[in-house]
CSV table of C-alpha atoms and ligand atoms in Angstrom, one decimal:
chain,number,residue,atom,x,y,z
A,1,MET,CA,116.6,192.9,-143.0
A,2,ILE,CA,118.2,189.7,-142.0
A,3,VAL,CA,121.6,188.4,-142.7
A,4,VAL,CA,122.0,184.6,-142.4
A,5,LEU,CA,125.6,183.6,-141.6
A,6,LYS,CA,127.3,180.5,-142.8
A,7,ASN,CA,127.6,177.7,-140.3
A,8,PRO,CA,130.1,177.4,-138.6
A,9,VAL,CA,131.2,181.0,-138.6
A,10,SER,CA,134.3,182.5,-137.0
A,11,GLU,CA,133.5,184.7,-134.1
A,12,SER,CA,136.0,187.4,-135.0
A,13,LYS,CA,134.6,187.7,-138.5
A,14,ARG,CA,131.1,187.8,-137.2
A,15,GLU,CA,132.0,190.5,-134.7
A,16,GLU,CA,133.8,192.5,-137.4
A,17,LEU,CA,130.6,192.4,-139.5
A,18,ILE,CA,128.4,193.4,-136.6
A,19,ALA,CA,130.7,196.4,-135.8
A,20,TRP,CA,130.6,197.5,-139.4
A,21,LEU,CA,126.8,197.3,-139.5
A,22,ARG,CA,126.5,199.2,-136.3
A,23,SER,CA,128.7,201.9,-137.8
A,24,LYS,CA,126.0,202.3,-140.4
A,25,GLN,CA,123.6,203.3,-137.5
A,26,LEU,CA,121.8,200.0,-137.6
A,27,GLN,CA,120.7,198.0,-134.6
A,28,VAL,CA,122.0,194.5,-134.8
A,29,HIS,CA,120.2,191.6,-133.1
A,30,LEU,CA,122.2,188.4,-133.0
A,31,SER,CA,120.2,185.2,-132.8
A,32,GLU,CA,122.0,181.9,-132.6
A,33,GLY,CA,119.6,179.2,-133.6
A,34,HIS,CA,120.1,175.4,-133.8
A,35,TYR,CA,121.1,175.5,-137.5
A,36,HIS,CA,121.9,179.2,-138.3
A,37,THR,CA,123.2,182.3,-136.9
A,38,VAL,CA,121.0,185.2,-137.9
A,39,LEU,CA,121.7,189.0,-137.7
A,40,GLY,CA,118.5,191.0,-137.6
A,41,LEU,CA,119.0,194.6,-138.7
A,42,VAL,CA,116.7,197.3,-137.7
A,43,GLY,CA,116.9,200.9,-138.9
A,44,ASP,CA,117.3,202.4,-142.4
A,45,THR,CA,118.7,199.5,-144.4
A,46,SER,CA,117.9,201.1,-147.7
A,47,ARG,CA,121.5,202.2,-148.2
A,48,ILE,CA,122.9,198.7,-147.5
A,49,ASP,CA,124.1,197.0,-150.7
A,50,THR,CA,122.6,193.5,-150.3
A,51,ASP,CA,124.8,192.1,-153.2
A,52,MET,CA,127.9,193.3,-151.4
A,53,LEU,CA,126.8,191.7,-148.1
A,54,GLU,CA,125.9,188.5,-149.8
A,55,GLY,CA,129.3,188.4,-151.4
A,56,LEU,CA,131.0,188.3,-148.0
A,57,GLU,CA,132.7,185.0,-147.2
A,58,ILE,CA,130.7,184.5,-143.9
A,59,VAL,CA,127.3,185.3,-145.3
A,60,GLU,CA,125.0,182.7,-146.6
A,61,LYS,CA,122.1,184.9,-147.7
A,62,VAL,CA,120.5,188.3,-147.1
A,63,GLN,CA,116.7,188.8,-147.0
A,64,ARG,CA,114.7,192.0,-146.6
A,65,ILE,CA,111.8,191.6,-144.2
A,66,SER,CA,108.8,192.9,-146.0
A,67,GLU,CA,106.4,192.7,-143.0
A,68,PRO,CA,106.2,195.9,-140.9
A,69,PHE,CA,107.0,194.0,-137.7
A,70,LYS,CA,110.6,193.2,-137.4
A,71,LYS,CA,111.6,192.2,-133.9
A,72,ALA,CA,108.5,190.1,-133.4
A,73,ASN,CA,109.1,188.4,-136.7
A,74,ARG,CA,110.0,184.7,-136.8
A,75,LYS,CA,112.4,185.5,-139.7
A,76,PHE,CA,114.3,187.6,-137.3
A,77,HIS,CA,114.5,185.0,-134.6
A,78,GLU,CA,114.1,181.4,-135.8
A,79,ASP,CA,113.7,179.7,-132.4
A,80,ASP,CA,110.8,180.3,-130.1
A,81,THR,CA,111.3,182.9,-127.5
A,82,VAL,CA,111.3,181.5,-124.0
A,83,ILE,CA,110.4,183.8,-121.1
A,84,THR,CA,111.3,182.6,-117.6
A,85,VAL,CA,109.0,183.7,-114.8
A,86,GLY,CA,109.7,182.1,-111.4
A,87,ASN,CA,109.9,178.4,-112.1
A,88,THR,CA,107.8,178.6,-115.2
A,89,GLN,CA,108.9,178.8,-118.8
A,90,ILE,CA,106.6,180.6,-121.2
A,91,GLY,CA,107.2,179.6,-124.8
A,92,GLY,CA,109.3,176.8,-126.2
A,93,SER,CA,108.5,173.4,-124.7
A,94,GLY,CA,107.1,174.9,-121.5
A,95,PHE,CA,103.4,175.4,-120.9
A,96,ALA,CA,102.1,178.2,-118.8
A,97,LEU,CA,98.8,177.7,-116.9
A,98,MET,CA,97.7,181.1,-115.6
A,99,ALA,CA,94.6,181.0,-113.4
A,100,GLY,CA,92.9,183.1,-110.8
A,101,PRO,CA,89.9,185.4,-110.4
A,102,CYS,CA,88.9,188.1,-112.8
A,103,SER,CA,89.2,190.6,-110.0
A,104,VAL,CA,91.0,190.5,-106.7
A,105,GLU,CA,88.1,191.0,-104.3
A,106,SER,CA,89.5,190.2,-100.8
A,107,ARG,CA,92.3,188.5,-99.1
A,108,GLU,CA,90.1,185.5,-98.3
A,109,GLN,CA,88.9,185.1,-101.9
A,110,LEU,CA,92.4,185.5,-103.4
A,111,THR,CA,94.1,183.2,-101.0
A,112,GLU,CA,91.5,180.4,-101.4
A,113,VAL,CA,91.6,180.6,-105.2
A,114,ALA,CA,95.5,180.9,-105.3
A,115,PHE,CA,96.1,177.8,-103.2
A,116,ALA,CA,93.4,175.9,-105.1
A,117,VAL,CA,94.7,176.7,-108.6
A,118,GLN,CA,98.3,176.0,-107.4
A,119,LYS,CA,97.3,172.6,-106.2
A,120,ALA,CA,95.6,171.9,-109.5
A,121,GLY,CA,98.8,172.7,-111.4
A,122,ALA,CA,98.6,176.4,-112.2
A,123,THR,CA,102.0,178.0,-112.8
A,124,VAL,CA,101.0,181.7,-112.7
A,125,LEU,CA,98.4,183.4,-110.5
A,126,ARG,CA,96.2,186.0,-112.3
A,127,GLY,CA,94.0,188.6,-110.7
A,128,GLY,CA,92.8,192.0,-111.8
A,129,ALA,CA,93.5,194.9,-109.5
A,130,PHE,CA,92.8,197.7,-112.0
A,131,LYS,CA,89.7,196.7,-113.9
A,132,PRO,CA,88.6,198.1,-117.3
A,133,ARG,CA,84.8,198.0,-116.9
A,134,THR,CA,82.3,199.1,-119.5
A,135,SER,CA,80.2,200.9,-116.8
A,136,PRO,CA,81.8,203.4,-114.5
A,137,TYR,CA,79.3,202.2,-111.9
A,138,ALA,CA,80.6,198.7,-111.9
A,139,PHE,CA,83.3,197.4,-109.5
A,140,GLN,CA,86.6,199.1,-110.6
A,141,GLY,CA,89.0,196.8,-108.7
A,142,LEU,CA,90.9,197.2,-105.5
A,143,ARG,CA,93.7,199.0,-107.4
A,144,GLY,CA,96.9,199.4,-105.3
A,145,ASP,CA,95.4,197.3,-102.5
A,146,GLY,CA,94.6,194.5,-105.0
A,147,ILE,CA,98.3,194.5,-106.0
A,148,ASP,CA,99.3,194.2,-102.4
A,149,LEU,CA,97.0,191.2,-101.9
A,150,LEU,CA,98.5,189.6,-105.1
A,151,GLN,CA,101.9,190.1,-103.6
A,152,GLU,CA,100.8,188.4,-100.4
A,153,ALA,CA,99.4,185.5,-102.3
A,154,LYS,CA,102.6,185.3,-104.3
A,155,LYS,CA,104.6,185.1,-101.0
A,156,GLU,CA,102.3,182.4,-99.6
A,157,THR,CA,102.1,180.2,-102.7
A,158,GLY,CA,105.4,181.0,-104.5
A,159,LEU,CA,103.3,181.5,-107.7
A,160,PRO,CA,104.4,184.4,-109.9
A,161,ILE,CA,101.6,186.9,-110.6
A,162,VAL,CA,100.1,188.6,-113.6
A,163,THR,CA,97.9,191.7,-113.4
A,164,GLU,CA,96.6,194.4,-115.7
A,165,ILE,CA,98.0,197.9,-116.0
A,166,MET,CA,95.7,200.6,-117.5
A,167,ASN,CA,97.9,203.7,-116.9
A,168,ALA,CA,101.6,204.1,-117.2
A,169,GLU,CA,101.6,206.3,-114.1
A,170,HIS,CA,100.7,203.2,-112.1
A,171,LEU,CA,104.0,201.5,-113.1
A,172,PRO,CA,105.7,202.0,-109.7
A,173,LEU,CA,102.9,199.8,-108.2
A,174,PHE,CA,103.9,197.0,-110.5
A,175,GLU,CA,107.5,196.7,-109.4
A,176,ASN,CA,107.0,193.3,-107.8
A,177,VAL,CA,104.5,192.1,-110.4
A,178,ASP,CA,106.0,189.3,-112.5
A,179,ILE,CA,104.0,189.8,-115.7
A,180,ILE,CA,102.2,193.0,-116.6
A,181,GLN,CA,99.1,192.5,-118.6
A,182,VAL,CA,97.9,194.9,-121.2
A,183,GLY,CA,94.2,194.3,-121.7
A,184,ALA,CA,92.3,194.1,-124.9
A,185,ARG,CA,91.0,197.6,-124.6
A,186,ASN,CA,94.5,199.0,-124.4
A,187,MET,CA,96.2,196.9,-127.1
A,188,GLN,CA,96.6,200.1,-129.2
A,189,ASN,CA,97.4,202.5,-126.4
A,190,PHE,CA,100.7,203.2,-128.0
A,191,GLU,CA,102.0,205.6,-125.3
A,192,LEU,CA,101.4,202.9,-122.7
A,193,LEU,CA,103.1,200.3,-124.9
A,194,LYS,CA,106.1,202.6,-125.4
A,195,GLU,CA,106.4,203.0,-121.6
A,196,LEU,CA,106.3,199.3,-121.1
A,197,GLY,CA,108.9,198.9,-123.8
A,198,HIS,CA,111.3,200.7,-121.4
A,199,THR,CA,110.8,198.2,-118.6
A,200,ASP,CA,112.3,194.7,-118.5
A,201,LYS,CA,109.1,193.0,-117.3
A,202,PRO,CA,107.3,190.3,-119.4
A,203,ILE,CA,104.3,191.9,-120.9
A,204,LEU,CA,101.1,189.8,-121.7
A,205,LEU,CA,99.6,191.7,-124.6
A,206,LYS,CA,95.9,190.8,-125.2
A,207,ARG,CA,94.5,191.1,-128.7
A,208,GLY,CA,92.0,194.0,-129.0
A,209,LEU,CA,88.3,193.3,-129.5
A,210,ALA,CA,88.4,194.3,-133.1
A,211,ASN,CA,92.1,194.0,-134.0
A,212,THR,CA,93.8,191.9,-136.6
A,213,VAL,CA,96.7,189.6,-136.1
A,214,SER,CA,99.0,192.0,-137.8
A,215,GLU,CA,97.9,194.8,-135.5
A,216,LEU,CA,98.6,192.7,-132.5
A,217,LEU,CA,102.0,192.0,-133.8
A,218,MET,CA,102.6,195.7,-134.5
A,219,SER,CA,101.6,196.4,-130.9
A,220,ALA,CA,104.1,193.8,-129.7
A,221,GLU,CA,106.6,195.6,-131.9
A,222,TYR,CA,106.0,198.9,-130.0
A,223,ILE,CA,107.1,197.1,-126.8
A,224,MET,CA,110.1,195.4,-128.4
A,225,ALA,CA,111.2,198.6,-130.2
A,226,GLY,CA,111.7,200.2,-126.8
A,227,GLY,CA,114.1,197.4,-125.8
A,228,ASN,CA,111.8,195.0,-124.0
A,229,GLU,CA,111.9,191.8,-125.9
A,230,ASN,CA,109.7,190.0,-123.3
A,231,ALA,CA,106.4,190.2,-125.1
A,232,ILE,CA,103.8,187.5,-124.8
A,233,LEU,CA,100.8,187.4,-127.2
A,234,CYS,CA,97.3,186.5,-126.0
A,235,GLU,CA,94.3,185.6,-128.1
A,236,ARG,CA,91.1,186.3,-126.1
A,237,GLY,CA,88.4,186.3,-128.7
A,238,ILE,CA,87.3,189.0,-131.1
A,239,ARG,CA,84.0,190.8,-131.8
A,240,THR,CA,81.9,189.1,-134.5
A,241,PHE,CA,78.2,189.0,-135.4
A,242,GLU,CA,77.9,185.9,-133.1
A,243,THR,CA,76.0,186.5,-129.9
A,244,CYS,CA,75.9,183.0,-128.3
A,245,THR,CA,79.3,183.6,-126.9
A,246,ARG,CA,80.8,186.8,-125.5
A,247,ASN,CA,83.4,186.9,-128.2
A,248,THR,CA,84.5,184.5,-130.9
A,249,LEU,CA,87.7,182.6,-130.1
A,250,ASP,CA,89.9,182.9,-133.2
A,251,LEU,CA,91.9,179.8,-132.8
A,252,SER,CA,93.4,180.1,-136.2
A,253,ALA,CA,95.2,183.1,-134.9
A,254,VAL,CA,97.3,180.7,-132.8
A,255,ALA,CA,98.6,178.9,-135.8
A,256,VAL,CA,99.1,182.1,-137.7
A,257,LEU,CA,100.9,183.8,-134.8
A,258,LYS,CA,103.2,180.8,-134.2
A,259,GLU,CA,104.2,180.9,-137.8
A,260,LEU,CA,104.7,184.7,-138.1
A,261,SER,CA,106.3,185.3,-134.7
A,262,HIS,CA,108.7,183.7,-132.3
A,263,LEU,CA,106.8,185.1,-129.3
A,264,PRO,CA,104.8,182.9,-126.9
A,265,VAL,CA,101.1,182.7,-127.6
A,266,ILE,CA,98.6,182.3,-124.7
A,267,VAL,CA,94.9,181.7,-125.2
A,268,ASP,CA,92.2,183.0,-122.8
A,269,PRO,CA,89.0,180.9,-123.4
A,270,SER,CA,87.3,182.6,-120.5
A,271,HIS,CA,86.9,186.0,-122.1
A,272,ALA,CA,86.6,184.5,-125.5
A,273,THR,CA,83.5,182.5,-124.7
A,274,GLY,CA,82.1,184.3,-121.6
A,275,VAL,CA,80.4,181.1,-120.6
A,276,ALA,CA,81.9,178.7,-118.0
A,277,LYS,CA,80.8,175.5,-119.7
A,278,TYR,CA,82.5,176.4,-123.0
A,279,VAL,CA,85.8,177.2,-121.3
A,280,LYS,CA,87.0,173.6,-121.1
A,281,PRO,CA,86.4,172.6,-124.8
A,282,MET,CA,88.0,175.8,-126.0
A,283,ALA,CA,90.9,175.5,-123.6
A,284,LEU,CA,91.6,171.9,-124.9
A,285,ALA,CA,91.3,173.0,-128.5
A,286,ALA,CA,93.8,175.8,-127.8
A,287,VAL,CA,96.3,173.3,-126.4
A,288,ALA,CA,95.8,171.2,-129.5
A,289,ALA,CA,96.2,174.2,-131.7
A,290,GLY,CA,99.7,174.8,-130.3
A,291,ALA,CA,99.2,177.5,-127.7
A,292,ASP,CA,102.1,178.0,-125.3
A,293,GLY,CA,99.7,178.5,-122.4
A,294,LEU,CA,96.2,179.3,-121.1
A,295,MET,CA,94.7,182.0,-119.0
A,296,ILE,CA,91.7,180.8,-117.1
A,297,GLU,CA,89.4,182.7,-114.7
A,298,VAL,CA,88.6,180.8,-111.5
A,299,HIS,CA,86.5,182.0,-108.6
A,300,ASN,CA,85.6,180.2,-105.4
A,301,ASP,CA,82.0,181.5,-105.6
A,302,PRO,CA,81.3,182.4,-109.2
A,303,ALA,CA,77.6,183.3,-108.5
A,304,HIS,CA,78.7,186.1,-106.3
A,305,ALA,CA,81.8,187.3,-108.2
A,306,LEU,CA,82.1,191.0,-108.6
A,307,CYS,CA,83.2,190.6,-112.2
A,308,ASP,CA,82.9,187.9,-114.9
A,309,GLY,CA,81.2,185.3,-112.7
A,310,PRO,CA,79.4,183.6,-115.6
A,311,GLN,CA,82.7,182.7,-117.3
A,312,SER,CA,84.5,181.7,-114.1
A,313,LEU,CA,85.3,178.1,-113.3
A,314,THR,CA,85.1,176.8,-109.8
A,315,PRO,CA,88.4,175.4,-108.3
A,316,GLU,CA,87.0,171.9,-108.8
A,317,GLN,CA,86.2,172.5,-112.5
A,318,PHE,CA,89.7,174.0,-112.9
A,319,ALA,CA,91.3,171.0,-111.4
A,320,GLU,CA,89.4,168.7,-113.8
A,321,LEU,CA,90.4,170.9,-116.7
A,322,ALA,CA,94.1,170.8,-115.7
A,323,VAL,CA,94.0,167.0,-115.8
A,324,SER,CA,92.5,167.1,-119.3
A,325,ILE,CA,95.1,169.7,-120.4
A,326,ARG,CA,97.9,167.3,-119.4
A,327,LYS,CA,96.3,164.5,-121.3
A,328,VAL,CA,96.0,166.5,-124.5
A,329,ARG,CA,99.6,167.7,-124.1
A,330,GLU,CA,100.8,164.1,-123.7
A,331,ALA,CA,98.8,163.1,-126.8
A,332,LEU,CA,100.5,165.8,-128.8
A,333,VAL,CA,104.0,164.6,-128.2
B,1,PEP,C1,91.0,190.4,-117.9
B,1,PEP,O1,91.9,189.5,-118.2
B,1,PEP,O2,90.5,190.5,-116.8
B,1,PEP,C2,90.4,191.2,-119.0
B,1,PEP,C3,89.8,192.4,-118.7
B,1,PEP,O3,90.6,190.8,-120.2
B,1,PEP,P1,90.4,191.4,-121.7
B,1,PEP,O4,91.3,192.6,-121.7
B,1,PEP,O5,90.9,190.4,-122.6
B,1,PEP,O6,89.0,191.8,-121.8
B,2,MN,MN1,87.6,189.0,-116.6
């Protein structure tokens, strides 16, 4: 349920109302927007008399939120959520350009790619240390050593890092990771989401291969319900009957998510298309569609990459793309 307060509202009356709502065992989230102050109520609101609330001098209107996601709901929080990571803002007017190899393979590879993407304008360095591979015989990632290498690259470049977690037991290894990624295959690993909800790290939550927008939002809700409001949504393509691309990039999800939720939305055109030459057009389309950022796979030697070489851009291709992204963003203003 949301309670929209009159503008302006006296702070003491507002605090009195919040205290009363809390005494009814409700969690109260205060959101002060440009035009309105909104109280988001979570818990059993069935016993709250909405007419009585609406009759209060400081209340403009009361609305029940019919959607099952509450904290991720834009009705709950009118303004875009902005998550600050290093010098980068994700959401709002900021644009996050996350780039790096699919997998961390070696110090040389990561350092070369990290400096190259930074020079081109990337704001976050990506790299998989724990890799969810279809085959148990495929490269599984450098695991803890991969995270150490990411930390070294972070120190050298100053770029914040994002890397995937597959098991909550690995959380201690992620202490110095700036953004924890939950991959598509774990989007509905609810126990993992609950654990991440108890951290204060930004969580990049990728949409599952066969999951709806509502299910993505409900997974974000799991993280937020635990107290971690720093969820970032990521559209990375879904399974369809199409075989020319690895997945089908659902760009309409960007517009829908931006309407339904205040959380930042990132697009990953690398996994969505699976083909390096399609990454640029889809990346630019995502910018035009209103994405708050992109995640792009970049490798210094795609032909010999241990994972996802065919969809990886070279540093030169990435630098070209970054210029075009800036132009599209300028055109949108
Ligand atoms: C990745 O980002 O490396 C990855 C495995 O992505 P996804 O979970 O979207 O397949
Ligand atoms: Mn990959």
